[in-house]
XYZ file of C-alpha atoms in Angstrom:
203
model
C -122.842 221.832 5.671
C -122.649 221.430 1.902
C -119.366 220.439 0.379
C -118.738 220.901 -3.282
C -115.762 219.291 -4.998
C -114.262 221.310 -7.909
C -111.242 219.384 -9.574
C -108.963 222.023 -10.892
C -105.718 222.257 -12.855
C -103.780 219.727 -14.933
C -103.055 217.674 -11.917
C -106.762 217.430 -11.116
C -106.470 218.939 -7.683
C -109.646 218.747 -5.396
C -110.650 222.107 -4.331
C -113.416 221.868 -1.985
C -116.018 224.856 -1.172
C -117.676 224.103 2.284
C -120.713 226.135 3.019
C -122.880 226.886 5.982
C -126.273 226.509 4.347
C -127.915 228.834 6.757
C -125.753 231.911 6.141
C -124.078 230.867 2.832
C -120.697 231.655 4.247
C -118.055 229.419 2.872
C -114.518 228.187 3.080
C -112.413 227.284 0.198
C -109.945 224.449 0.773
C -106.741 224.140 -1.481
C -107.779 226.552 -4.425
C -105.120 225.063 -6.645
C -105.752 226.604 -10.069
C -108.759 228.043 -12.088
C -109.680 231.022 -9.977
C -112.501 231.618 -12.489
C -114.111 228.207 -11.815
C -113.931 228.672 -8.171
C -115.250 232.323 -8.177
C -118.051 231.359 -10.687
C -119.225 228.665 -8.316
C -119.162 231.080 -5.271
C -120.985 233.822 -7.307
C -123.578 231.645 -9.010
C -124.670 230.246 -5.680
C -124.673 233.587 -3.898
C -122.028 232.355 -1.488
C -119.625 234.654 0.729
C -116.154 233.291 0.971
C -114.549 234.125 4.187
C -111.778 231.612 4.586
C -109.134 229.891 2.352
C -107.710 226.794 4.253
C -104.547 225.147 2.719
C -103.568 221.589 3.531
C -99.987 222.262 2.276
C -97.922 224.529 0.145
C -97.341 222.645 -3.155
C -98.186 224.733 -6.266
C -101.147 222.664 -7.362
C -102.901 223.383 -4.136
C -102.260 227.157 -3.819
C -102.094 228.505 -7.412
C -105.427 230.362 -7.196
C -105.105 231.567 -3.552
C -104.231 235.307 -4.385
C -106.867 235.658 -6.938
C -109.549 234.138 -4.862
C -108.466 236.062 -1.725
C -108.288 239.381 -3.748
C -111.718 238.973 -5.167
C -113.473 237.904 -1.920
C -111.425 239.359 0.975
C -110.943 235.857 2.569
C -108.494 235.232 5.189
C -105.910 232.501 4.153
C -104.532 229.902 6.678
C -101.650 227.552 6.249
C -98.994 225.834 8.275
C -95.795 228.043 8.687
C -93.451 225.157 7.694
C -94.767 225.169 4.093
C -94.481 229.034 3.719
C -91.498 229.897 1.417
C -90.061 232.307 3.974
C -89.501 229.355 6.341
C -89.514 226.073 4.330
C -86.156 226.498 2.781
C -86.710 224.154 -0.193
C -87.562 225.098 -3.872
C -90.800 223.085 -3.811
C -92.229 225.635 -1.490
C -92.466 228.957 -3.377
C -95.868 230.080 -1.977
C -95.947 232.982 0.539
C -99.082 233.589 2.722
C -100.899 236.727 1.774
C -100.277 239.613 4.011
C -103.749 239.250 5.953
C -103.070 235.502 6.300
C -102.530 233.434 9.455
C -100.671 230.243 10.335
C -102.359 227.263 11.970
C -100.955 224.041 13.522
C -101.828 221.023 15.514
C -104.837 221.630 17.718
C -105.912 225.003 16.362
C -109.550 225.477 15.411
C -110.820 227.845 12.703
C -114.518 228.650 13.029
C -117.027 230.010 10.399
C -120.550 230.153 11.698
C -121.611 226.476 12.297
C -118.440 225.109 10.541
C -115.635 224.160 12.943
C -112.417 223.084 11.259
C -109.954 221.225 13.679
C -106.418 221.145 12.564
C -104.301 217.990 12.584
C -100.507 218.424 11.650
C -99.870 215.589 9.091
C -96.399 216.026 7.700
C -94.654 213.527 5.528
C -95.804 214.615 2.017
C -94.584 218.193 3.053
C -93.214 219.282 6.505
C -96.218 221.585 6.876
C -98.982 219.335 5.801
C -102.225 219.407 7.768
C -105.574 217.642 7.709
C -108.823 219.276 8.620
C -111.827 217.863 10.441
C -115.223 219.527 10.105
C -118.219 217.486 11.500
C -118.036 214.177 9.722
C -115.808 215.219 6.964
C -111.886 214.990 7.005
C -109.969 216.844 4.386
C -106.612 215.158 4.075
C -104.961 217.009 1.276
C -102.016 214.856 -0.059
C -101.597 212.975 3.103
C -104.270 210.218 2.557
C -105.742 209.031 -0.669
C -108.309 206.485 -1.572
C -106.200 203.338 -1.389
C -102.907 205.280 -1.291
C -100.991 208.069 0.388
C -98.943 211.240 -0.684
C -95.561 210.630 -2.278
C -92.585 211.536 -0.070
C -89.645 211.771 -2.714
C -89.962 215.542 -3.138
C -87.844 217.766 -1.199
C -89.096 218.002 2.436
C -90.876 214.634 2.154
C -90.354 211.974 4.744
C -91.908 208.525 4.758
C -91.523 207.907 8.426
C -93.436 211.174 9.142
C -96.039 210.260 6.459
C -96.694 206.810 8.300
C -96.884 208.531 11.676
C -99.464 211.066 10.132
C -101.563 208.104 8.707
C -101.471 206.498 12.027
C -102.773 209.530 13.667
C -105.709 209.774 11.228
C -106.467 206.106 11.518
C -106.603 206.369 15.403
C -109.382 208.958 15.338
C -112.491 207.554 16.917
C -115.401 206.747 14.502
C -115.627 207.047 10.891
C -115.438 210.011 8.533
C -115.849 210.923 4.935
C -112.404 211.488 3.524
C -111.946 214.139 1.045
C -108.477 213.866 -0.391
C -106.431 216.385 -2.512
C -106.648 214.125 -5.510
C -108.690 211.346 -6.874
C -111.885 209.853 -5.310
C -113.628 210.468 -2.018
C -113.424 207.494 0.425
C -114.091 206.770 4.077
C -111.655 206.513 6.977
C -112.823 203.026 7.889
C -112.331 201.749 4.407
C -108.752 203.000 4.403
C -108.232 201.462 7.823
C -109.158 198.020 6.326
C -107.824 198.197 2.859
C -105.079 200.768 2.491
C -101.826 199.160 2.470
C -99.992 202.282 3.845
C -102.581 202.738 6.629
C -102.238 199.187 7.573
C -98.456 199.516 7.697
C -98.838 202.695 9.772
C -101.175 200.961 12.392
C -98.590 198.150 12.829
C -95.783 200.701 13.825
C-alpha cells in the first residue's frame, strides 16, 4: 500500500491517494480542491482511480469530487447524514454523484488488496466517518495531531465528538493517523498526549 498526501485548497485539506502497488488501482480520500493537482498525480504515476472516499461533507473536503469522478469514472462513497438531501443544514451543500453510494458503521469497501473499514465518528459533522486500511487510520476532521475537529458549526456536537474519539482510542494496537488537516501522527501518541483523547477516555 502506498499513501500519497496532497495538501489542497486554501485551508490545506489533506487529500490522500491510497494505491495498491501491484495493480496501480487507487482510492482518493477527501479530494477537497485542486482537481488538476490530484489528477496530475494519478496520471503521472499511471494509476487507475476506482474509488473516492469521503470522511465528511464539508466544502473543503468535497470540492473536487465531481471533477475527479467525471475524469476517472470512480465511485464516490460518503455517509448519508452529510448529504445535502438529508443533512438539513447550510454547511452541507454537497450531493453525492448519481453513481455514488452511502456507507456507515461496519461497512467495508474493498479495492484489490485494500480493505477500507468504516467507523462512524460524528461530532465535527453528523455524518463523519473514519477509515481503517491495514495500519493506517484516516480520521478526517475527527482527530488531529494534538487536537480534534471543531464542533461549533451547524450539526457539530462536542459530546458526540468525544464519543467518537473514545471509539478510535479504544481500537486495539497502534495506527498511523492521517488527519484531514495538519501533520500525520500515531494513535498511541494521541492516546497519551492529546487532551481531547484523554478527556474522551475518562468518560
